[in-house]
Amino acid sequence: TNQFLYFRDIRNDPRPQNSDVFSAPYDTMFFEKFIKHLQTPQTEKCLEEAFRQFDAHCKLPLSTQQFFKDQRYILAFVEFFGNNKVWQHTMTKCFASLFNNRSIALFDFIDSQVKDEVYSFIFGQLLDHPLLSTVIENLWRDATLIDQNDIIYLQKFEQFLSKGILEPKLQLYIGNICNCMQILSQTSFQQQSKILQLINRYVYKILSLNLEEQQMVKTLNLCYQQLLQDPKSSSYMANEFLETLVQILNKYSFCVQIPCLKLIAQIIQHYPQSLIIFEPFIDQIIECIEYLKVAVDSDIQDGLTEVIKNFEDGPMRGKFVIDVYE
């Protein structure tokens, strides 16, 4: 620990040292010292202190640009990560801190080779360390990052989806992944068709998972937004998909039922022929709406009002006048 703090062994070299050198808000030489520590054998206590300070520096906005300005830093980080499983969770949390909302704009100035290393690391470790999905979500909030580097990163994202989207360990982070897709579809104009294909290919599989409510809401919202952006997609007419929506209605509480009903209403509005598939389930849909009508929560009432308006504008108008308003 002393060797890391003072960059020398004070027992053998007890020169005076400014006591606040490492307690300053930002140390421009910190990462240089840090990677040298990773590249040479260290005691556990020394590494604990190194990662404690690494975590503190990662939370500072300037650190994003500082850490990624030199490819040696990310390469040393990745190498140590791969060789030391016991430290991986700690390193993942620190790495995620580099991409908080205050510092994300600085990543735009990073060299493309370093960016490639960063994305290779994220997608390579995402299955085992799903917390990295928050990094992707934060990164892709910036449209310039997507449109400047979209081809490489979209390919890596698709490779990840094809391998791990249905992995149980990722279910708590499905919402983050859906947010990534939604952000991409709304902000990347150059690759929008490619992104919509990704959504069509994978997001409907997610709906069949036994997700917790918050994750299911995010997934349904993504489907809803994608339908508005790509109303010609045939994915919404698949029997299996429509039946899955009805199952979700019966399985979850009101916070999931509202976005699910909104999606069903939009599908029927865009594709009147879908009524043939929904016909056996119309009574269940009406029953769900009747149940939600008695709720006192204002958010539920507002959501239900929007749902009923959507149903009114489509082929189910007559059914609603008879069964709901009466």
mmCIF file of C-alpha atoms in Angstrom:
data_model
loop_
_atom_site.group_PDB
_atom_site.id
_atom_site.type_symbol
_atom_site.label_atom_id
_atom_site.label_comp_id
_atom_site.label_asym_id
_atom_site.label_seq_id
_atom_site.Cartn_x
_atom_site.Cartn_y
_atom_site.Cartn_z
ATOM 1 C CA THR A 1 0.000 0.000 0.000
ATOM 2 C CA ASN A 2 2.769 2.422 0.873
ATOM 3 C CA GLN A 3 4.568 1.642 -2.351
ATOM 4 C CA PHE A 4 1.468 2.535 -4.326
ATOM 5 C CA LEU A 5 0.668 5.667 -2.339
ATOM 6 C CA TYR A 6 4.149 7.136 -2.635
ATOM 7 C CA PHE A 7 5.391 5.265 -5.708
ATOM 8 C CA ARG A 8 8.323 3.990 -3.597
ATOM 9 C CA ASP A 9 8.842 1.890 -0.491
ATOM 10 C CA ILE A 10 8.912 4.468 2.300
ATOM 11 C CA ARG A 11 10.519 1.969 4.665
ATOM 12 C CA ASN A 12 13.670 1.923 2.522
ATOM 13 C CA ASP A 13 13.329 5.437 1.155
ATOM 14 C CA PRO A 14 11.723 7.624 3.848
ATOM 15 C CA ARG A 15 11.923 10.953 2.022
ATOM 16 C CA PRO A 16 9.290 13.555 2.947
ATOM 17 C CA GLN A 17 6.172 13.255 0.796
ATOM 18 C CA ASN A 18 3.403 15.784 0.350
ATOM 19 C CA SER A 19 0.545 14.254 2.318
ATOM 20 C CA ASP A 20 -2.181 15.472 -0.036
ATOM 21 C CA VAL A 21 -0.678 14.299 -3.337
ATOM 22 C CA PHE A 22 -3.219 11.526 -3.755
ATOM 23 C CA SER A 23 -6.073 13.204 -1.936
ATOM 24 C CA ALA A 24 -6.232 15.980 -4.515
ATOM 25 C CA PRO A 25 -9.411 15.955 -6.623
ATOM 26 C CA TYR A 26 -7.559 14.820 -9.724
ATOM 27 C CA ASP A 27 -4.068 13.406 -10.268
ATOM 28 C CA THR A 28 -2.992 13.603 -13.918
ATOM 29 C CA MET A 29 -0.310 10.953 -13.397
ATOM 30 C CA PHE A 30 -2.560 8.500 -11.606
ATOM 31 C CA PHE A 31 -3.360 6.158 -14.500
ATOM 32 C CA GLU A 32 0.291 5.891 -15.485
ATOM 33 C CA LYS A 33 1.094 4.717 -11.965
ATOM 34 C CA PHE A 34 -1.953 2.492 -11.897
ATOM 35 C CA ILE A 35 -1.131 0.456 -15.012
ATOM 36 C CA LYS A 36 2.464 -0.021 -13.859
ATOM 37 C CA HIS A 37 1.002 -1.499 -10.705
ATOM 38 C CA LEU A 38 -1.132 -3.879 -12.750
ATOM 39 C CA GLN A 39 1.846 -4.993 -14.790
ATOM 40 C CA THR A 40 4.046 -5.945 -11.815
ATOM 41 C CA PRO A 41 3.341 -8.426 -8.985
ATOM 42 C CA GLN A 42 1.613 -6.786 -6.009
ATOM 43 C CA THR A 43 0.280 -7.802 -2.622
ATOM 44 C CA GLU A 44 -3.477 -8.032 -2.125
ATOM 45 C CA LYS A 45 -3.522 -4.997 0.174
ATOM 46 C CA CYS A 46 -1.603 -2.968 -2.350
ATOM 47 C CA LEU A 47 -4.077 -3.891 -5.083
ATOM 48 C CA GLU A 48 -7.009 -3.056 -2.806
ATOM 49 C CA GLU A 49 -5.618 0.435 -2.328
ATOM 50 C CA ALA A 50 -4.894 0.774 -6.040
ATOM 51 C CA PHE A 51 -8.458 -0.153 -7.008
ATOM 52 C CA ARG A 52 -9.914 2.047 -4.278
ATOM 53 C CA GLN A 53 -8.133 5.035 -5.779
ATOM 54 C CA PHE A 54 -8.895 3.862 -9.313
ATOM 55 C CA ASP A 55 -12.596 3.840 -8.439
ATOM 56 C CA ALA A 56 -12.353 7.350 -6.984
ATOM 57 C CA HIS A 57 -10.649 8.666 -10.127
ATOM 58 C CA CYS A 58 -13.087 6.898 -12.460
ATOM 59 C CA LYS A 59 -15.954 8.886 -10.959
ATOM 60 C CA LEU A 60 -14.393 12.181 -12.047
ATOM 61 C CA PRO A 61 -15.544 13.427 -15.501
ATOM 62 C CA LEU A 62 -12.025 14.271 -16.706
ATOM 63 C CA SER A 63 -10.896 10.717 -16.058
ATOM 64 C CA THR A 64 -12.769 9.360 -19.064
ATOM 65 C CA GLN A 65 -10.613 11.319 -21.480
ATOM 66 C CA GLN A 66 -7.477 10.798 -19.400
ATOM 67 C CA PHE A 67 -7.849 7.019 -19.130
ATOM 68 C CA PHE A 68 -8.619 6.471 -22.802
ATOM 69 C CA LYS A 69 -6.093 8.898 -24.251
ATOM 70 C CA ASP A 70 -3.437 6.167 -24.330
ATOM 71 C CA GLN A 71 -4.168 2.702 -25.696
ATOM 72 C CA ARG A 72 -1.675 1.219 -23.220
ATOM 73 C CA TYR A 73 -4.082 1.918 -20.364
ATOM 74 C CA ILE A 74 -7.038 -0.029 -21.708
ATOM 75 C CA LEU A 75 -4.778 -2.866 -22.912
ATOM 76 C CA ALA A 76 -3.183 -3.205 -19.459
ATOM 77 C CA PHE A 77 -6.621 -3.063 -17.845
ATOM 78 C CA VAL A 78 -8.030 -5.779 -20.131
ATOM 79 C CA GLU A 79 -4.984 -8.015 -19.683
ATOM 80 C CA PHE A 80 -5.144 -7.819 -15.884
ATOM 81 C CA PHE A 81 -8.905 -8.361 -16.006
ATOM 82 C CA GLY A 82 -8.500 -11.561 -18.002
ATOM 83 C CA ASN A 83 -5.790 -12.971 -15.734
ATOM 84 C CA ASN A 84 -7.296 -12.111 -12.341
ATOM 85 C CA LYS A 85 -10.845 -13.346 -11.910
ATOM 86 C CA VAL A 86 -10.998 -12.344 -8.244
ATOM 87 C CA TRP A 87 -10.775 -8.649 -9.176
ATOM 88 C CA GLN A 88 -13.176 -8.697 -12.119
ATOM 89 C CA HIS A 89 -16.288 -7.529 -10.273
ATOM 90 C CA THR A 90 -14.416 -4.603 -8.727
ATOM 91 C CA MET A 91 -12.903 -3.659 -12.086
ATOM 92 C CA THR A 92 -16.291 -3.842 -13.809
ATOM 93 C CA LYS A 93 -17.817 -1.369 -11.347
ATOM 94 C CA CYS A 94 -14.886 1.009 -11.789
ATOM 95 C CA PHE A 95 -15.053 0.729 -15.577
ATOM 96 C CA ALA A 96 -18.783 1.520 -15.568
ATOM 97 C CA SER A 97 -18.048 4.691 -13.572
ATOM 98 C CA LEU A 98 -15.941 5.988 -16.463
ATOM 99 C CA PHE A 99 -19.099 6.238 -18.558
ATOM 100 C CA ASN A 100 -21.441 8.177 -16.318
ATOM 101 C CA ASN A 101 -23.608 10.900 -17.829
ATOM 102 C CA ARG A 102 -21.246 13.713 -16.862
ATOM 103 C CA SER A 103 -18.268 12.295 -18.725
ATOM 104 C CA ILE A 104 -19.819 10.599 -21.727
ATOM 105 C CA ALA A 105 -19.271 13.505 -24.151
ATOM 106 C CA LEU A 106 -15.513 13.230 -23.635
ATOM 107 C CA PHE A 107 -15.536 9.746 -25.127
ATOM 108 C CA ASP A 108 -16.241 11.309 -28.519
ATOM 109 C CA PHE A 109 -12.642 12.565 -28.656
ATOM 110 C CA ILE A 110 -11.053 9.175 -28.071
ATOM 111 C CA ASP A 111 -8.945 7.492 -30.769
ATOM 112 C CA SER A 112 -10.895 4.974 -32.874
ATOM 113 C CA GLN A 113 -8.472 2.133 -32.043
ATOM 114 C CA VAL A 114 -9.066 2.685 -28.338
ATOM 115 C CA LYS A 115 -12.819 2.751 -28.925
ATOM 116 C CA ASP A 116 -12.533 -0.560 -30.706
ATOM 117 C CA GLU A 117 -10.696 -2.035 -27.709
ATOM 118 C CA VAL A 118 -13.363 -0.670 -25.369
ATOM 119 C CA TYR A 119 -16.244 -2.195 -27.306
ATOM 120 C CA SER A 120 -14.421 -5.484 -27.736
ATOM 121 C CA PHE A 121 -14.003 -5.625 -23.964
ATOM 122 C CA ILE A 122 -17.621 -4.674 -23.233
ATOM 123 C CA PHE A 123 -19.233 -7.172 -25.584
ATOM 124 C CA GLY A 124 -16.707 -9.854 -24.771
ATOM 125 C CA GLN A 125 -17.496 -9.658 -21.044
ATOM 126 C CA LEU A 126 -21.155 -8.645 -21.099
ATOM 127 C CA LEU A 127 -22.533 -12.137 -20.573
ATOM 128 C CA ASP A 128 -20.471 -12.730 -17.450
ATOM 129 C CA HIS A 129 -20.691 -9.129 -16.231
ATOM 130 C CA PRO A 130 -24.113 -7.736 -17.221
ATOM 131 C CA LEU A 131 -23.418 -4.471 -15.382
ATOM 132 C CA LEU A 132 -21.536 -3.460 -18.536
ATOM 133 C CA SER A 133 -24.918 -3.060 -20.247
ATOM 134 C CA THR A 134 -25.198 0.281 -18.424
ATOM 135 C CA VAL A 135 -22.053 1.384 -20.258
ATOM 136 C CA ILE A 136 -23.631 0.623 -23.631
ATOM 137 C CA GLU A 137 -26.825 2.402 -22.654
ATOM 138 C CA ASN A 138 -24.933 5.539 -21.626
ATOM 139 C CA LEU A 139 -22.667 5.479 -24.676
ATOM 140 C CA TRP A 140 -25.463 5.190 -27.181
ATOM 141 C CA ARG A 141 -27.345 8.169 -25.843
ATOM 142 C CA ASP A 142 -24.987 10.222 -28.015
ATOM 143 C CA ALA A 143 -26.014 10.040 -31.670
ATOM 144 C CA THR A 144 -22.607 11.184 -32.934
ATOM 145 C CA LEU A 145 -20.949 8.163 -31.361
ATOM 146 C CA ILE A 146 -23.345 5.893 -33.169
ATOM 147 C CA ASP A 147 -23.189 7.463 -36.609
ATOM 148 C CA GLN A 148 -19.398 7.832 -36.601
ATOM 149 C CA ASN A 149 -18.627 4.302 -35.464
ATOM 150 C CA ASP A 150 -21.875 2.478 -36.105
ATOM 151 C CA ILE A 151 -20.802 -0.357 -38.422
ATOM 152 C CA ILE A 152 -18.196 -1.940 -36.145
ATOM 153 C CA TYR A 153 -20.193 -1.503 -32.967
ATOM 154 C CA LEU A 154 -23.492 -2.673 -34.392
ATOM 155 C CA GLN A 155 -21.783 -5.811 -35.663
ATOM 156 C CA LYS A 156 -20.409 -6.501 -32.186
ATOM 157 C CA PHE A 157 -23.772 -5.794 -30.599
ATOM 158 C CA GLU A 158 -25.482 -8.207 -32.980
ATOM 159 C CA GLN A 159 -22.876 -10.904 -32.290
ATOM 160 C CA PHE A 160 -23.613 -10.529 -28.592
ATOM 161 C CA LEU A 161 -27.382 -10.690 -29.114
ATOM 162 C CA SER A 162 -27.106 -13.854 -31.183
ATOM 163 C CA LYS A 163 -25.123 -15.582 -28.435
ATOM 164 C CA GLY A 164 -26.587 -14.397 -25.180
ATOM 165 C CA ILE A 165 -29.889 -12.535 -25.329
ATOM 166 C CA LEU A 166 -31.829 -15.424 -23.759
ATOM 167 C CA GLU A 167 -29.280 -16.175 -21.037
ATOM 168 C CA PRO A 168 -31.009 -16.230 -17.607
ATOM 169 C CA LYS A 169 -28.167 -14.254 -16.009
ATOM 170 C CA LEU A 170 -28.946 -11.314 -18.297
ATOM 171 C CA GLN A 171 -32.632 -11.027 -17.444
ATOM 172 C CA LEU A 172 -32.140 -8.305 -14.825
ATOM 173 C CA TYR A 173 -30.398 -6.214 -17.477
ATOM 174 C CA ILE A 174 -32.779 -6.832 -20.373
ATOM 175 C CA GLY A 175 -34.266 -3.387 -19.778
ATOM 176 C CA ASN A 176 -30.868 -1.759 -20.353
ATOM 177 C CA ILE A 177 -30.412 -3.701 -23.582
ATOM 178 C CA CYS A 178 -33.891 -2.694 -24.766
ATOM 179 C CA ASN A 179 -33.083 0.916 -23.904
ATOM 180 C CA CYS A 180 -29.950 0.595 -26.054
ATOM 181 C CA MET A 181 -32.032 -0.594 -28.986
ATOM 182 C CA GLN A 182 -34.579 2.180 -28.521
ATOM 183 C CA ILE A 183 -31.910 4.874 -28.274
ATOM 184 C CA LEU A 184 -30.220 3.528 -31.397
ATOM 185 C CA SER A 185 -33.444 3.375 -33.403
ATOM 186 C CA GLN A 186 -34.312 6.973 -32.510
ATOM 187 C CA THR A 187 -30.907 8.623 -32.946
ATOM 188 C CA SER A 188 -28.909 6.792 -35.613
ATOM 189 C CA PHE A 189 -30.192 7.909 -39.000
ATOM 190 C CA GLN A 190 -27.485 6.245 -41.064
ATOM 191 C CA GLN A 191 -28.117 2.776 -39.673
ATOM 192 C CA GLN A 192 -31.789 2.931 -38.729
ATOM 193 C CA SER A 193 -32.896 0.082 -41.001
ATOM 194 C CA LYS A 194 -30.145 -2.145 -39.606
ATOM 195 C CA ILE A 195 -31.213 -1.359 -36.045
ATOM 196 C CA LEU A 196 -34.878 -2.047 -36.784
ATOM 197 C CA GLN A 197 -33.860 -5.438 -38.168
ATOM 198 C CA LEU A 198 -32.051 -6.169 -34.897
ATOM 199 C CA ILE A 199 -35.174 -5.295 -32.931
ATOM 200 C CA ASN A 200 -37.369 -7.449 -35.149
ATOM 201 C CA ARG A 201 -35.003 -10.359 -34.809
ATOM 202 C CA TYR A 202 -34.410 -10.358 -31.064
ATOM 203 C CA VAL A 203 -36.794 -8.273 -29.008
ATOM 204 C CA TYR A 204 -39.773 -10.546 -29.584
ATOM 205 C CA LYS A 205 -37.821 -13.431 -28.118
ATOM 206 C CA ILE A 206 -37.321 -11.345 -24.997
ATOM 207 C CA LEU A 207 -41.077 -11.024 -24.492
ATOM 208 C CA SER A 208 -41.354 -14.771 -24.041
ATOM 209 C CA LEU A 209 -38.984 -14.688 -21.059
ATOM 210 C CA ASN A 210 -40.225 -14.709 -17.478
ATOM 211 C CA LEU A 211 -39.033 -11.156 -16.831
ATOM 212 C CA GLU A 212 -39.660 -9.068 -13.753
ATOM 213 C CA GLU A 213 -42.166 -6.261 -14.281
ATOM 214 C CA GLN A 214 -39.831 -3.321 -14.809
ATOM 215 C CA GLN A 215 -37.881 -5.165 -17.495
ATOM 216 C CA MET A 216 -41.091 -6.252 -19.227
ATOM 217 C CA VAL A 217 -42.352 -2.656 -19.308
ATOM 218 C CA LYS A 218 -39.145 -1.508 -21.019
ATOM 219 C CA THR A 219 -39.414 -4.311 -23.557
ATOM 220 C CA LEU A 220 -43.054 -3.517 -24.362
ATOM 221 C CA ASN A 221 -42.234 0.183 -24.701
ATOM 222 C CA LEU A 222 -39.507 -0.701 -27.183
ATOM 223 C CA CYS A 223 -41.983 -2.745 -29.233
ATOM 224 C CA TYR A 224 -44.449 0.148 -29.152
ATOM 225 C CA GLN A 225 -41.874 2.694 -30.323
ATOM 226 C CA GLN A 226 -40.615 0.352 -33.004
ATOM 227 C CA LEU A 227 -44.145 -0.143 -34.333
ATOM 228 C CA LEU A 228 -44.557 3.618 -34.669
ATOM 229 C CA GLN A 229 -41.222 3.872 -36.509
ATOM 230 C CA ASP A 230 -41.638 0.812 -38.694
ATOM 231 C CA PRO A 231 -45.396 0.189 -39.154
ATOM 232 C CA LYS A 232 -44.821 -1.982 -42.233
ATOM 233 C CA SER A 233 -42.982 -4.659 -40.296
ATOM 234 C CA SER A 234 -44.635 -8.061 -40.577
ATOM 235 C CA SER A 235 -43.283 -9.136 -37.187
ATOM 236 C CA TYR A 236 -46.418 -7.905 -35.438
ATOM 237 C CA MET A 237 -48.639 -10.277 -37.372
ATOM 238 C CA ALA A 238 -46.971 -13.453 -36.121
ATOM 239 C CA ASN A 239 -49.502 -15.557 -34.212
ATOM 240 C CA GLU A 240 -46.951 -16.454 -31.569
ATOM 241 C CA PHE A 241 -46.166 -12.799 -30.873
ATOM 242 C CA LEU A 242 -49.816 -11.760 -30.534
ATOM 243 C CA GLU A 243 -50.632 -14.695 -28.293
ATOM 244 C CA THR A 244 -47.624 -13.822 -26.119
ATOM 245 C CA LEU A 245 -49.081 -10.342 -25.569
ATOM 246 C CA VAL A 246 -52.349 -11.835 -24.311
ATOM 247 C CA GLN A 247 -50.431 -14.119 -21.964
ATOM 248 C CA ILE A 248 -48.592 -11.082 -20.601
ATOM 249 C CA LEU A 249 -51.947 -9.388 -19.916
ATOM 250 C CA ASN A 250 -53.060 -12.328 -17.801
ATOM 251 C CA LYS A 251 -49.744 -12.789 -16.045
ATOM 252 C CA TYR A 252 -48.666 -9.328 -14.879
ATOM 253 C CA SER A 253 -50.092 -6.461 -12.831
ATOM 254 C CA PHE A 254 -51.428 -3.122 -14.060
ATOM 255 C CA CYS A 255 -47.987 -1.506 -14.560
ATOM 256 C CA VAL A 256 -47.316 -4.053 -17.332
ATOM 257 C CA GLN A 257 -50.915 -4.336 -18.544
ATOM 258 C CA ILE A 258 -51.115 -0.666 -19.563
ATOM 259 C CA PRO A 259 -48.134 -0.696 -22.011
ATOM 260 C CA CYS A 260 -49.237 -4.127 -23.224
ATOM 261 C CA LEU A 261 -52.758 -2.835 -24.008
ATOM 262 C CA LYS A 262 -51.268 0.206 -25.759
ATOM 263 C CA LEU A 263 -49.229 -2.095 -27.970
ATOM 264 C CA ILE A 264 -52.222 -4.338 -28.735
ATOM 265 C CA ALA A 265 -54.332 -1.276 -29.624
ATOM 266 C CA GLN A 266 -51.659 0.027 -31.992
ATOM 267 C CA ILE A 267 -51.275 -3.355 -33.658
ATOM 268 C CA ILE A 268 -55.021 -3.629 -34.286
ATOM 269 C CA GLN A 269 -55.083 -0.048 -35.545
ATOM 270 C CA HIS A 270 -52.233 -0.653 -37.999
ATOM 271 C CA TYR A 271 -53.222 -4.191 -38.952
ATOM 272 C CA PRO A 272 -57.014 -4.697 -38.899
ATOM 273 C CA GLN A 273 -56.472 -8.286 -40.044
ATOM 274 C CA SER A 274 -54.858 -9.020 -36.680
ATOM 275 C CA LEU A 275 -58.373 -9.049 -35.216
ATOM 276 C CA ILE A 276 -58.723 -12.552 -36.634
ATOM 277 C CA ILE A 277 -55.918 -13.696 -34.342
ATOM 278 C CA PHE A 278 -57.121 -11.611 -31.403
ATOM 279 C CA GLU A 279 -60.772 -12.684 -31.760
ATOM 280 C CA PRO A 280 -60.561 -15.569 -29.244
ATOM 281 C CA PHE A 281 -58.982 -13.183 -26.731
ATOM 282 C CA ILE A 282 -61.229 -10.120 -27.122
ATOM 283 C CA ASP A 283 -63.185 -10.945 -23.982
ATOM 284 C CA GLN A 284 -59.949 -11.188 -21.984
ATOM 285 C CA ILE A 285 -58.809 -7.809 -23.308
ATOM 286 C CA ILE A 286 -62.143 -6.186 -22.430
ATOM 287 C CA GLU A 287 -62.112 -7.813 -18.997
ATOM 288 C CA CYS A 288 -58.631 -6.432 -18.329
ATOM 289 C CA ILE A 289 -59.770 -2.918 -19.280
ATOM 290 C CA GLU A 290 -62.850 -3.226 -17.058
ATOM 291 C CA TYR A 291 -60.605 -4.237 -14.179
ATOM 292 C CA LEU A 292 -58.319 -1.247 -14.710
ATOM 293 C CA LYS A 293 -61.278 1.178 -14.883
ATOM 294 C CA VAL A 294 -61.864 0.909 -11.134
ATOM 295 C CA ALA A 295 -58.246 1.760 -10.249
ATOM 296 C CA VAL A 296 -57.787 5.009 -8.318
ATOM 297 C CA ASP A 297 -54.158 5.600 -9.331
ATOM 298 C CA SER A 298 -53.974 8.645 -11.632
ATOM 299 C CA ASP A 299 -51.148 7.145 -13.723
ATOM 300 C CA ILE A 300 -53.266 4.061 -14.419
ATOM 301 C CA GLN A 301 -56.243 6.224 -15.362
ATOM 302 C CA ASP A 302 -54.133 8.358 -17.714
ATOM 303 C CA GLY A 303 -52.638 5.276 -19.336
ATOM 304 C CA LEU A 304 -56.036 3.640 -19.669
ATOM 305 C CA THR A 305 -57.493 6.764 -21.278
ATOM 306 C CA GLU A 306 -54.776 6.620 -23.936
ATOM 307 C CA VAL A 307 -55.424 2.904 -24.460
ATOM 308 C CA ILE A 308 -59.167 3.432 -24.955
ATOM 309 C CA LYS A 309 -58.548 6.294 -27.401
ATOM 310 C CA ASN A 310 -56.290 4.028 -29.447
ATOM 311 C CA PHE A 311 -58.908 1.286 -29.485
ATOM 312 C CA GLU A 312 -61.631 3.802 -30.434
ATOM 313 C CA ASP A 313 -59.744 4.835 -33.559
ATOM 314 C CA GLY A 314 -59.459 1.295 -34.896
ATOM 315 C CA PRO A 315 -61.549 -1.693 -35.914
ATOM 316 C CA MET A 316 -62.577 -2.369 -32.299
ATOM 317 C CA ARG A 317 -64.552 0.878 -31.977
ATOM 318 C CA GLY A 318 -67.934 -0.845 -32.056
ATOM 319 C CA LYS A 319 -66.887 -3.420 -29.506
ATOM 320 C CA PHE A 320 -65.737 -0.709 -27.137
ATOM 321 C CA VAL A 321 -68.901 1.354 -27.393
ATOM 322 C CA ILE A 322 -70.930 -1.701 -26.414
ATOM 323 C CA ASP A 323 -68.747 -3.388 -23.797
ATOM 324 C CA VAL A 324 -66.639 -0.659 -22.211
ATOM 325 C CA TYR A 325 -68.653 2.554 -22.158
ATOM 326 C CA GLU A 326 -71.795 0.788 -21.045
#
